[in-house]
Amino acid sequence: MKWGRRFSSDLMQVGLIRRVVRFHPLQFLLILPVLVVVVLASISMILGVWHPGFNFGLVLTWVVWWGLLIALFVVVGRGWCLMCPFGAFVDWLQRLSLWRKRTWSLGFNFVYPRRLRNLWLGIAFFVGFIFLDAGYGISNSPALTGGLIVALILWGLWVALLYDRRTFCRYQCPLTVFIGMSSMFAPFEIRRKDAEVCQQCKTKNCFKGDEHFYGCPMLEFPGGGMDTNRDCILCTECIKACPYENITMRLRGWGHDLWARKRGLPDESIAGVILAALVTVVSLFLVLFLPKLYLLVNPLLPAGTPPNDWPRLVSIGIIYLGGIAVALLLMYGFSHLSRIFGGDKSIPTRFFFTHFGYAAIPLGIMKFLSDILDHIFRTWGAVVDVTRALVQDFPLNRLMLEEVTVKQLMSAEQTYFLQTLMVGIGFGASLYIAYKLAGRAFPDKVTAFKVFLPMGAFIFILTMTALWALSAAL
């Protein structure tokens, strides 16, 4: 804890920041330009040119937005959720207001079932989301990407009519696991200042809201001792609603939530391992085994018309499930080794699995970021070209350019070096988190180091897998 406190700072002590955060329409003003861009991108994908390299909406979504999304994880956590139009539609539908507090709302406001208040559905939806690109090539299809945007909007609105607040964003959004777990690595947080003030508070405005402000839309209770960024979308409603000004924004050490949270949860731990597995084990398996597996499956299934190439889809599905299973089994095996090294047989293996799964998250984030950087470096020139084409045929984007600029910011070797460096940073951060977790579980330094060793070996294997996947893709 000392390391996190030493480097923390209360941003609400800065007058300009305090005034901006307390400005009621702030979130709406952040959402509005993003909404305009999303509308233009959607029109482009639905009505514009169908070639993936010339479509404004497609290039903007999978080059600019996807890279920005991951970069925000590292800096502010769920920064995208603060300005996400899909979540805004949920708020606007329920509140029937863009930002002002209304005394009445729309929807049934049912309480989400207790047995579903976890990440299991979110994990399945996120793996399915990633599979859409690997299997169907959604990032190369304006129609599929546009259809996904429409489906997400309708899905979110339907859930908003049934359940209270942002139930969709917290539990069902396909990106909530990715964004939520990764935000725990960010050096930024919204937390209460003085626990005693919150304990004596009778109104709990940060959660319930008051006559002027809404409570937390993500069903979080900042005054109740919230200790992770997982579900905080940085909307600052709690800061505005608190009558005692006891909730603040501050900086802290990177990865603080991953080792300093009160207790580990099985769904969070498994989600952390899966996030890392998707860009390490699964990526390597796709490179090594997809061609061979396709040849085995091809005679057994009828060949479809792309993107419904059934042998390829089944092969990729097998690799995804197999890669995730391998990573989880490895994690369980090394957790058992930590149990043996710890010397206390009364502590079950599942405790070590749940406790240390969070350590894989920094490596997974950095590998995701290294992959998108390679894509950006190879396709950045297209952003200017497709924007120019959109301006010439605004807003339909039907103009087909003669060519799209292909200009490498770095050579393949330089890009690989940068990717390797980022994976190395993720490796170091994951090792650090694992060491801190070991120290929290075992006060004795010798025992903590022994328990850490198998977890360090697991992280090392994932890192070597990531580097192998990068080199194999050259």
Tab-separated table of C-alpha atoms in Angstrom:
chain	number	residue	atom	x	y	z
A	1	MET	CA	0.000	0.000	0.000
A	2	LYS	CA	2.832	2.436	0.833
A	3	TRP	CA	4.062	2.528	-2.750
A	4	GLY	CA	0.590	3.418	-4.036
A	5	ARG	CA	0.074	6.156	-1.414
A	6	ARG	CA	3.497	7.655	-1.909
A	7	PHE	CA	2.821	8.454	-5.559
A	8	SER	CA	-0.854	9.412	-5.218
A	9	SER	CA	-2.204	12.944	-5.596
A	10	ASP	CA	-5.632	14.472	-5.036
A	11	LEU	CA	-6.610	16.019	-8.369
A	12	MET	CA	-9.695	17.678	-6.891
A	13	GLN	CA	-7.375	20.061	-5.057
A	14	VAL	CA	-6.637	21.686	-8.432
A	15	GLY	CA	-9.175	24.460	-8.911
A	16	LEU	CA	-9.597	24.089	-12.685
A	17	ILE	CA	-10.066	20.322	-12.465
A	18	ARG	CA	-12.561	20.738	-9.623
A	19	ARG	CA	-14.666	23.230	-11.596
A	20	VAL	CA	-14.615	21.119	-14.757
A	21	VAL	CA	-15.556	17.905	-12.932
A	22	ARG	CA	-18.441	19.588	-11.117
A	23	PHE	CA	-19.811	21.064	-14.355
A	24	HIS	CA	-23.045	19.130	-14.762
A	25	PRO	CA	-23.150	18.749	-18.588
A	26	LEU	CA	-19.501	17.597	-18.709
A	27	GLN	CA	-20.197	14.002	-19.695
A	28	PHE	CA	-22.719	15.033	-22.350
A	29	LEU	CA	-20.198	17.431	-23.893
A	30	LEU	CA	-17.653	14.617	-24.052
A	31	ILE	CA	-20.161	12.193	-25.562
A	32	LEU	CA	-21.536	14.580	-28.199
A	33	PRO	CA	-18.510	14.742	-30.567
A	34	VAL	CA	-17.965	10.996	-30.208
A	35	LEU	CA	-21.614	10.400	-31.058
A	36	VAL	CA	-21.298	12.536	-34.200
A	37	VAL	CA	-18.278	10.531	-35.320
A	38	VAL	CA	-20.027	7.210	-34.570
A	39	VAL	CA	-23.071	8.287	-36.621
A	40	LEU	CA	-20.859	9.274	-39.561
A	41	ALA	CA	-18.920	6.005	-39.281
A	42	SER	CA	-22.142	3.993	-39.175
A	43	ILE	CA	-23.562	5.757	-42.255
A	44	SER	CA	-20.287	5.128	-44.035
A	45	MET	CA	-20.313	1.414	-43.211
A	46	ILE	CA	-23.975	0.886	-44.098
A	47	LEU	CA	-24.260	3.079	-47.217
A	48	GLY	CA	-20.679	3.769	-48.252
A	49	VAL	CA	-18.064	1.979	-50.303
A	50	TRP	CA	-17.782	-1.680	-49.362
A	51	HIS	CA	-14.037	-2.041	-49.856
A	52	PRO	CA	-12.479	-2.315	-46.351
A	53	GLY	CA	-9.445	-0.218	-47.252
A	54	PHE	CA	-11.548	2.686	-48.543
A	55	ASN	CA	-14.392	2.786	-46.001
A	56	PHE	CA	-14.131	5.678	-43.519
A	57	GLY	CA	-16.171	3.984	-40.807
A	58	LEU	CA	-14.241	0.735	-40.922
A	59	VAL	CA	-10.806	2.363	-40.854
A	60	LEU	CA	-11.859	4.714	-38.056
A	61	THR	CA	-13.316	1.877	-35.963
A	62	TRP	CA	-10.535	-0.675	-36.159
A	63	VAL	CA	-7.504	1.614	-36.460
A	64	VAL	CA	-8.334	4.730	-34.415
A	65	TRP	CA	-11.009	3.581	-31.951
A	66	TRP	CA	-9.542	0.176	-31.109
A	67	GLY	CA	-6.089	1.674	-30.510
A	68	LEU	CA	-7.521	4.556	-28.457
A	69	LEU	CA	-9.575	2.122	-26.389
A	70	ILE	CA	-6.557	0.075	-25.333
A	71	ALA	CA	-4.352	3.133	-24.772
A	72	LEU	CA	-6.939	4.605	-22.392
A	73	PHE	CA	-6.720	1.470	-20.232
A	74	VAL	CA	-3.128	2.237	-19.438
A	75	VAL	CA	-3.783	5.891	-18.554
A	76	VAL	CA	-7.243	6.363	-17.009
A	77	GLY	CA	-8.989	2.979	-17.005
A	78	ARG	CA	-12.548	3.025	-18.346
A	79	GLY	CA	-12.002	6.353	-20.096
A	80	TRP	CA	-13.914	5.143	-23.140
A	81	CYS	CA	-16.997	4.407	-21.040
A	82	LEU	CA	-17.098	8.056	-19.968
A	83	MET	CA	-17.756	9.089	-23.582
A	84	CYS	CA	-19.310	5.914	-25.017
A	85	PRO	CA	-22.489	6.691	-27.024
A	86	PHE	CA	-23.893	3.191	-26.449
A	87	GLY	CA	-23.892	3.687	-22.688
A	88	ALA	CA	-25.254	7.200	-23.181
A	89	PHE	CA	-28.261	5.798	-25.058
A	90	VAL	CA	-28.988	3.669	-21.999
A	91	ASP	CA	-28.860	6.701	-19.697
A	92	TRP	CA	-30.884	8.935	-21.993
A	93	LEU	CA	-33.591	6.339	-22.493
A	94	GLN	CA	-34.007	5.662	-18.796
A	95	ARG	CA	-33.680	9.260	-17.623
A	96	LEU	CA	-35.463	10.891	-20.576
A	97	SER	CA	-32.871	13.624	-20.208
A	98	LEU	CA	-29.442	14.381	-21.598
A	99	TRP	CA	-28.017	15.384	-18.218
A	100	ARG	CA	-30.563	17.125	-16.000
A	101	LYS	CA	-32.119	15.160	-13.155
A	102	ARG	CA	-35.759	14.185	-13.729
A	103	THR	CA	-38.194	13.006	-11.097
A	104	TRP	CA	-39.507	10.267	-13.383
A	105	SER	CA	-37.886	7.751	-15.695
A	106	LEU	CA	-38.635	5.146	-18.332
A	107	GLY	CA	-38.247	1.403	-17.843
A	108	PHE	CA	-39.234	-1.373	-15.465
A	109	ASN	CA	-36.078	-0.986	-13.321
A	110	PHE	CA	-35.999	-4.660	-12.421
A	111	VAL	CA	-33.133	-5.774	-10.199
A	112	TYR	CA	-30.618	-7.866	-12.128
A	113	PRO	CA	-30.647	-11.528	-10.939
A	114	ARG	CA	-28.080	-12.140	-8.219
A	115	ARG	CA	-26.708	-15.272	-9.851
A	116	LEU	CA	-25.816	-13.226	-12.955
A	117	ARG	CA	-23.981	-10.464	-11.087
A	118	ASN	CA	-20.549	-11.661	-12.134
A	119	LEU	CA	-18.284	-11.733	-15.173
A	120	TRP	CA	-19.131	-15.167	-16.567
A	121	LEU	CA	-21.480	-13.854	-19.269
A	122	GLY	CA	-19.102	-10.989	-19.962
A	123	ILE	CA	-16.207	-13.413	-20.471
A	124	ALA	CA	-18.221	-15.447	-22.975
A	125	PHE	CA	-19.332	-12.310	-24.835
A	126	PHE	CA	-15.779	-10.952	-25.031
A	127	VAL	CA	-14.321	-14.205	-26.349
A	128	GLY	CA	-17.153	-14.239	-28.893
A	129	PHE	CA	-16.356	-10.638	-29.845
A	130	ILE	CA	-12.693	-11.463	-30.494
A	131	PHE	CA	-13.743	-14.598	-32.396
A	132	LEU	CA	-15.872	-12.443	-34.728
A	133	ASP	CA	-12.684	-10.902	-36.085
A	134	ALA	CA	-10.572	-14.052	-36.215
A	135	GLY	CA	-13.395	-16.154	-37.644
A	136	TYR	CA	-15.556	-13.778	-39.657
A	137	GLY	CA	-13.042	-11.002	-40.292
A	138	ILE	CA	-15.394	-8.384	-38.909
A	139	SER	CA	-12.650	-5.739	-38.982
A	140	ASN	CA	-12.513	-6.167	-42.777
A	141	SER	CA	-16.265	-5.991	-43.360
A	142	PRO	CA	-18.226	-2.706	-43.277
A	143	ALA	CA	-21.495	-4.641	-43.248
A	144	LEU	CA	-20.573	-6.831	-40.278
A	145	THR	CA	-19.084	-3.944	-38.283
A	146	GLY	CA	-22.104	-1.729	-39.007
A	147	GLY	CA	-24.420	-4.590	-38.085
A	148	LEU	CA	-22.529	-5.083	-34.821
A	149	ILE	CA	-22.960	-1.398	-33.912
A	150	VAL	CA	-26.710	-1.547	-34.573
A	151	ALA	CA	-27.011	-4.799	-32.607
A	152	LEU	CA	-25.149	-3.323	-29.627
A	153	ILE	CA	-27.413	-0.274	-29.566
A	154	LEU	CA	-30.609	-2.344	-29.697
A	155	TRP	CA	-29.239	-4.824	-27.158
A	156	GLY	CA	-28.306	-2.056	-24.740
A	157	LEU	CA	-31.665	-0.298	-25.083
A	158	TRP	CA	-33.572	-3.527	-24.478
A	159	VAL	CA	-31.633	-4.280	-21.300
A	160	ALA	CA	-32.069	-0.646	-20.221
A	161	LEU	CA	-35.848	-0.979	-20.453
A	162	LEU	CA	-35.810	-4.087	-18.275
A	163	TYR	CA	-33.144	-3.467	-15.628
A	164	ASP	CA	-32.025	-0.524	-13.554
A	165	ARG	CA	-29.202	1.839	-14.442
A	166	ARG	CA	-26.335	0.588	-16.623
A	167	THR	CA	-26.836	-3.126	-16.066
A	168	PHE	CA	-25.906	-3.678	-19.714
A	169	CYS	CA	-22.595	-1.843	-19.358
A	170	ARG	CA	-21.639	-3.612	-16.142
A	171	TYR	CA	-22.569	-7.191	-16.980
A	172	GLN	CA	-23.438	-7.703	-20.656
A	173	CYS	CA	-21.408	-5.366	-22.868
A	174	PRO	CA	-19.005	-7.533	-24.923
A	175	LEU	CA	-16.147	-5.267	-23.869
A	176	THR	CA	-16.917	-4.908	-20.176
A	177	VAL	CA	-14.523	-7.678	-19.118
A	178	PHE	CA	-11.717	-6.345	-21.302
A	179	ILE	CA	-12.224	-2.737	-20.228
A	180	GLY	CA	-13.044	-3.472	-16.599
A	181	MET	CA	-10.181	-5.833	-15.826
A	182	SER	CA	-7.672	-3.737	-17.757
A	183	SER	CA	-8.751	-0.542	-15.959
A	184	MET	CA	-7.456	-2.054	-12.722
A	185	PHE	CA	-3.956	-1.492	-14.128
A	186	ALA	CA	-4.451	2.268	-14.681
A	187	PRO	CA	-2.765	4.856	-12.393
A	188	PHE	CA	-6.018	6.765	-11.870
A	189	GLU	CA	-8.919	6.280	-9.490
A	190	ILE	CA	-12.067	7.792	-8.013
A	191	ARG	CA	-12.295	6.966	-4.301
A	192	ARG	CA	-13.622	8.286	-1.011
A	193	LYS	CA	-11.309	10.406	1.126
A	194	ASP	CA	-12.364	9.730	4.720
A	195	ALA	CA	-14.091	6.437	5.539
A	196	GLU	CA	-15.590	7.831	8.749
A	197	VAL	CA	-17.403	10.605	6.878
A	198	CYS	CA	-19.020	8.050	4.572
A	199	GLN	CA	-19.970	5.777	7.451
A	200	GLN	CA	-21.820	8.617	9.179
A	201	CYS	CA	-23.555	9.740	5.985
A	202	LYS	CA	-27.283	8.947	6.089
A	203	THR	CA	-28.310	9.846	2.530
A	204	LYS	CA	-25.710	7.864	0.515
A	205	ASN	CA	-26.092	10.333	-2.356
A	206	CYS	CA	-23.074	8.930	-4.184
A	207	PHE	CA	-25.097	5.764	-4.779
A	208	LYS	CA	-28.724	6.946	-4.641
A	209	GLY	CA	-28.356	10.459	-6.049
A	210	ASP	CA	-30.273	13.504	-4.868
A	211	GLU	CA	-32.685	16.101	-6.280
A	212	HIS	CA	-29.991	17.510	-8.589
A	213	PHE	CA	-27.697	14.602	-9.476
A	214	TYR	CA	-27.941	10.921	-10.310
A	215	GLY	CA	-26.208	8.284	-8.258
A	216	CYS	CA	-23.616	5.947	-9.713
A	217	PRO	CA	-25.058	4.521	-12.969
A	218	MET	CA	-22.875	1.405	-12.606
A	219	LEU	CA	-24.455	0.406	-9.265
A	220	GLU	CA	-21.189	1.052	-7.439
A	221	PHE	CA	-21.099	2.519	-3.929
A	222	PRO	CA	-17.997	4.754	-3.778
A	223	GLY	CA	-18.733	5.703	-0.176
A	224	GLY	CA	-18.887	2.058	0.816
A	225	GLY	CA	-15.219	1.391	0.268
A	226	MET	CA	-14.999	0.692	-3.477
A	227	ASP	CA	-11.452	-0.576	-3.948
A	228	THR	CA	-11.076	-1.275	-7.688
A	229	ASN	CA	-11.608	0.543	-10.987
A	230	ARG	CA	-13.344	-2.435	-12.567
A	231	ASP	CA	-16.811	-0.916	-12.793
A	232	CYS	CA	-16.076	2.804	-12.448
A	233	ILE	CA	-16.801	4.625	-15.722
A	234	LEU	CA	-15.420	7.973	-14.473
A	235	CYS	CA	-18.767	9.739	-14.961
A	236	THR	CA	-18.111	11.702	-11.712
A	237	GLU	CA	-21.793	11.591	-10.692
A	238	CYS	CA	-20.686	10.459	-7.227
A	239	ILE	CA	-18.340	13.452	-6.885
A	240	LYS	CA	-21.097	15.853	-7.865
A	241	ALA	CA	-23.716	14.242	-5.587
A	242	CYS	CA	-21.622	13.924	-2.405
A	243	PRO	CA	-22.700	16.737	-0.041
A	244	TYR	CA	-19.458	16.469	1.951
A	245	GLU	CA	-17.049	16.630	-1.006
A	246	ASN	CA	-15.587	13.399	0.325
A	247	ILE	CA	-15.044	11.676	-3.016
A	248	THR	CA	-12.074	12.587	-5.147
A	249	MET	CA	-9.978	11.706	-8.166
A	250	ARG	CA	-6.323	10.881	-7.669
A	251	LEU	CA	-3.271	9.320	-9.228
A	252	ARG	CA	-1.628	6.226	-7.811
A	253	GLY	CA	0.856	3.551	-8.863
A	254	TRP	CA	0.213	1.472	-11.985
A	255	GLY	CA	-1.424	-1.846	-11.224
A	256	HIS	CA	-2.406	-0.856	-7.698
A	257	ASP	CA	-5.864	-2.462	-7.854
A	258	LEU	CA	-4.434	-5.758	-9.054
A	259	TRP	CA	-2.579	-6.449	-5.816
A	260	ALA	CA	-4.197	-4.122	-3.259
A	261	ARG	CA	-7.900	-5.039	-3.704
A	262	LYS	CA	-9.569	-6.540	-0.645
A	263	ARG	CA	-10.110	-10.025	-2.046
A	264	GLY	CA	-9.803	-11.945	-5.268
A	265	LEU	CA	-12.815	-13.274	-7.155
A	266	PRO	CA	-12.787	-16.446	-9.279
A	267	ASP	CA	-14.502	-14.810	-12.266
A	268	GLU	CA	-12.052	-11.889	-12.225
A	269	SER	CA	-9.036	-14.163	-11.930
A	270	ILE	CA	-10.157	-16.414	-14.772
A	271	ALA	CA	-10.954	-13.330	-16.857
A	272	GLY	CA	-7.419	-12.043	-16.283
A	273	VAL	CA	-5.852	-15.304	-17.413
A	274	ILE	CA	-8.127	-15.488	-20.475
A	275	LEU	CA	-7.271	-11.908	-21.496
A	276	ALA	CA	-3.598	-12.837	-21.516
A	277	ALA	CA	-4.254	-16.211	-23.155
A	278	LEU	CA	-6.057	-14.680	-26.149
A	279	VAL	CA	-2.962	-12.733	-27.227
A	280	THR	CA	-0.334	-15.260	-26.180
A	281	VAL	CA	-1.302	-18.946	-26.312
A	282	VAL	CA	-4.216	-18.545	-28.732
A	283	SER	CA	-2.215	-16.246	-31.037
A	284	LEU	CA	0.614	-18.771	-31.217
A	285	PHE	CA	-1.733	-21.697	-31.774
A	286	LEU	CA	-3.400	-19.855	-34.664
A	287	VAL	CA	-0.038	-19.390	-36.353
A	288	LEU	CA	1.207	-22.930	-35.714
A	289	PHE	CA	-1.893	-25.103	-35.999
A	290	LEU	CA	-4.619	-23.384	-38.035
A	291	PRO	CA	-3.423	-24.515	-41.506
A	292	LYS	CA	-2.980	-28.117	-40.363
A	293	LEU	CA	-6.243	-28.252	-38.454
A	294	TYR	CA	-8.089	-26.760	-41.408
A	295	LEU	CA	-6.859	-29.575	-43.622
A	296	LEU	CA	-8.175	-32.112	-41.096
A	297	VAL	CA	-11.578	-30.471	-40.688
A	298	ASN	CA	-12.143	-29.516	-44.333
A	299	PRO	CA	-13.216	-32.985	-45.555
A	300	LEU	CA	-15.674	-33.320	-42.656
A	301	LEU	CA	-17.670	-30.130	-43.207
A	302	PRO	CA	-19.243	-28.534	-46.266
A	303	ALA	CA	-17.343	-25.549	-47.587
A	304	GLY	CA	-19.360	-22.390	-47.254
A	305	THR	CA	-19.129	-18.973	-48.823
A	306	PRO	CA	-16.854	-16.578	-46.939
A	307	PRO	CA	-17.223	-15.379	-44.287
A	308	ASN	CA	-19.203	-18.562	-43.557
A	309	ASP	CA	-16.282	-20.859	-44.304
A	310	TRP	CA	-17.368	-23.606	-41.899
A	311	PRO	CA	-14.130	-25.634	-41.838
A	312	ARG	CA	-12.169	-22.479	-41.055
A	313	LEU	CA	-14.675	-21.270	-38.443
A	314	VAL	CA	-14.688	-24.622	-36.675
A	315	SER	CA	-10.885	-24.812	-36.777
A	316	ILE	CA	-10.530	-21.350	-35.270
A	317	GLY	CA	-13.162	-22.176	-32.645
A	318	ILE	CA	-11.262	-25.315	-31.621
A	319	ILE	CA	-8.011	-23.364	-31.366
A	320	TYR	CA	-9.631	-20.635	-29.272
A	321	LEU	CA	-11.164	-23.091	-26.840
A	322	GLY	CA	-8.006	-25.206	-26.779
A	323	GLY	CA	-5.698	-22.235	-26.241
A	324	ILE	CA	-7.811	-20.867	-23.400
A	325	ALA	CA	-8.024	-24.320	-21.817
A	326	VAL	CA	-4.239	-24.770	-22.016
A	327	ALA	CA	-3.635	-21.402	-20.340
A	328	LEU	CA	-6.125	-22.127	-17.548
A	329	LEU	CA	-4.675	-25.584	-16.961
A	330	LEU	CA	-1.158	-24.161	-16.835
A	331	MET	CA	-2.313	-21.552	-14.351
A	332	TYR	CA	-3.930	-24.228	-12.198
A	333	GLY	CA	-0.798	-26.402	-12.349
A	334	PHE	CA	1.495	-23.579	-11.306
A	335	SER	CA	-1.007	-22.586	-8.606
A	336	HIS	CA	-0.677	-26.099	-7.223
A	337	LEU	CA	3.100	-25.736	-7.268
A	338	SER	CA	2.768	-22.484	-5.306
A	339	ARG	CA	0.658	-24.337	-2.774
A	340	ILE	CA	3.372	-26.977	-2.414
A	341	PHE	CA	6.133	-24.370	-2.158
A	342	GLY	CA	4.122	-22.475	0.455
A	343	GLY	CA	4.132	-25.496	2.708
A	344	ASP	CA	0.640	-24.972	4.128
A	345	LYS	CA	-1.536	-27.858	2.945
A	346	SER	CA	-4.624	-26.357	4.544
A	347	ILE	CA	-4.710	-23.667	1.818
A	348	PRO	CA	-6.427	-25.070	-1.313
A	349	THR	CA	-5.020	-24.696	-4.817
A	350	ARG	CA	-8.039	-22.638	-5.868
A	351	PHE	CA	-6.944	-19.917	-3.428
A	352	PHE	CA	-3.636	-19.508	-5.283
A	353	PHE	CA	-5.415	-19.561	-8.660
A	354	THR	CA	-7.890	-16.887	-7.579
A	355	HIS	CA	-5.274	-14.797	-5.811
A	356	PHE	CA	-2.634	-14.757	-8.573
A	357	GLY	CA	-4.745	-14.686	-11.755
A	358	TYR	CA	-4.675	-10.887	-11.720
A	359	ALA	CA	-0.924	-10.911	-12.345
A	360	ALA	CA	-1.441	-11.933	-15.988
A	361	ILE	CA	-3.347	-8.747	-16.837
A	362	PRO	CA	-0.423	-6.310	-17.446
A	363	LEU	CA	1.187	-8.761	-19.872
A	364	GLY	CA	-2.120	-9.203	-21.702
A	365	ILE	CA	-2.699	-5.447	-21.973
A	366	MET	CA	0.776	-4.788	-23.363
A	367	LYS	CA	0.475	-7.611	-25.882
A	368	PHE	CA	-2.899	-6.279	-27.052
A	369	LEU	CA	-1.359	-2.816	-27.361
A	370	SER	CA	1.669	-4.121	-29.266
A	371	ASP	CA	-0.603	-5.886	-31.760
A	372	ILE	CA	-2.698	-2.784	-32.440
A	373	LEU	CA	0.429	-0.616	-32.784
A	374	ASP	CA	1.677	-2.877	-35.553
A	375	HIS	CA	-1.670	-2.456	-37.303
A	376	ILE	CA	-1.614	1.330	-36.853
A	377	PHE	CA	1.934	1.651	-38.168
A	378	ARG	CA	0.963	-0.251	-41.309
A	379	THR	CA	-2.354	1.477	-42.032
A	380	TRP	CA	-2.171	4.978	-40.547
A	381	GLY	CA	-1.925	6.597	-43.968
A	382	ALA	CA	-5.378	5.311	-44.854
A	383	VAL	CA	-7.012	7.458	-42.140
A	384	VAL	CA	-6.229	10.686	-44.002
A	385	ASP	CA	-7.270	9.226	-47.357
A	386	VAL	CA	-10.638	7.856	-46.247
A	387	THR	CA	-11.390	11.100	-44.408
A	388	ARG	CA	-10.736	13.047	-47.600
A	389	ALA	CA	-13.001	10.658	-49.510
A	390	LEU	CA	-15.762	11.141	-46.930
A	391	VAL	CA	-15.521	14.928	-47.263
A	392	GLN	CA	-15.863	14.663	-51.060
A	393	ASP	CA	-19.030	12.566	-50.745
A	394	PHE	CA	-20.368	13.646	-47.359
A	395	PRO	CA	-21.858	11.799	-45.498
A	396	LEU	CA	-22.414	8.709	-47.683
A	397	ASN	CA	-18.758	7.902	-48.405
A	398	ARG	CA	-19.481	6.228	-51.751
A	399	LEU	CA	-16.365	7.553	-53.435
A	400	MET	CA	-13.745	4.941	-54.300
A	401	LEU	CA	-10.250	6.424	-54.218
A	402	GLU	CA	-7.753	5.407	-56.857
A	403	GLU	CA	-5.432	4.237	-54.118
A	404	VAL	CA	-4.909	4.400	-50.374
A	405	THR	CA	-1.647	5.670	-48.955
A	406	VAL	CA	0.475	2.886	-47.538
A	407	LYS	CA	3.307	4.413	-45.579
A	408	GLN	CA	5.202	2.549	-42.898
A	409	LEU	CA	6.060	4.646	-39.855
A	410	MET	CA	8.653	2.024	-38.989
A	411	SER	CA	10.295	-0.868	-40.720
A	412	ALA	CA	9.180	-4.391	-39.839
A	413	GLU	CA	12.311	-4.852	-37.733
A	414	GLN	CA	11.779	-1.584	-35.845
A	415	THR	CA	8.127	-2.413	-35.217
A	416	TYR	CA	9.085	-5.849	-33.928
A	417	PHE	CA	11.633	-4.281	-31.574
A	418	LEU	CA	8.982	-1.905	-30.209
A	419	GLN	CA	6.506	-4.765	-29.806
A	420	THR	CA	9.116	-6.832	-27.994
A	421	LEU	CA	9.846	-3.897	-25.703
A	422	MET	CA	6.161	-3.521	-24.858
A	423	VAL	CA	5.806	-7.225	-24.126
A	424	GLY	CA	8.901	-6.930	-21.931
A	425	ILE	CA	7.286	-4.073	-19.999
A	426	GLY	CA	4.173	-6.193	-19.554
A	427	PHE	CA	6.329	-9.089	-18.352
A	428	GLY	CA	8.048	-6.905	-15.765
A	429	ALA	CA	4.751	-5.414	-14.564
A	430	SER	CA	3.157	-8.855	-14.255
A	431	LEU	CA	6.117	-10.144	-12.270
A	432	TYR	CA	5.852	-7.143	-9.961
A	433	ILE	CA	2.121	-7.705	-9.406
A	434	ALA	CA	2.698	-11.408	-8.718
A	435	TYR	CA	5.410	-10.557	-6.175
A	436	LYS	CA	3.177	-8.030	-4.411
A	437	LEU	CA	0.329	-10.564	-4.331
A	438	ALA	CA	2.631	-13.146	-2.779
A	439	GLY	CA	3.653	-10.648	-0.117
A	440	ARG	CA	0.044	-9.859	0.716
A	441	ALA	CA	-0.869	-13.513	1.130
A	442	PHE	CA	2.239	-14.514	3.080
A	443	PRO	CA	3.834	-11.973	5.460
A	444	ASP	CA	6.953	-14.122	5.787
A	445	LYS	CA	9.275	-12.948	2.988
A	446	VAL	CA	10.904	-16.344	2.440
A	447	THR	CA	7.551	-18.105	2.070
A	448	ALA	CA	6.244	-15.307	-0.135
A	449	PHE	CA	9.233	-15.646	-2.466
A	450	LYS	CA	8.806	-19.420	-2.684
A	451	VAL	CA	5.133	-19.004	-3.552
A	452	PHE	CA	6.018	-16.338	-6.110
A	453	LEU	CA	8.461	-18.551	-8.046
A	454	PRO	CA	5.883	-20.824	-9.780
A	455	MET	CA	3.750	-17.794	-10.658
A	456	GLY	CA	6.803	-16.083	-12.097
A	457	ALA	CA	7.475	-19.195	-14.178
A	458	PHE	CA	3.896	-19.134	-15.491
A	459	ILE	CA	4.232	-15.479	-16.484
A	460	PHE	CA	7.573	-16.238	-18.140
A	461	ILE	CA	5.968	-19.011	-20.232
A	462	LEU	CA	3.170	-16.680	-21.356
A	463	THR	CA	5.750	-14.039	-22.260
A	464	MET	CA	7.824	-16.469	-24.330
A	465	THR	CA	4.622	-17.584	-26.032
A	466	ALA	CA	3.809	-13.956	-26.878
A	467	LEU	CA	7.285	-13.357	-28.307
A	468	TRP	CA	7.120	-16.585	-30.298
A	469	ALA	CA	3.766	-15.506	-31.752
A	470	LEU	CA	5.235	-12.128	-32.724
A	471	SER	CA	8.281	-13.667	-34.403
A	472	ALA	CA	6.181	-16.293	-36.200
A	473	ALA	CA	3.964	-13.560	-37.662
A	474	LEU	CA	6.912	-11.712	-39.258
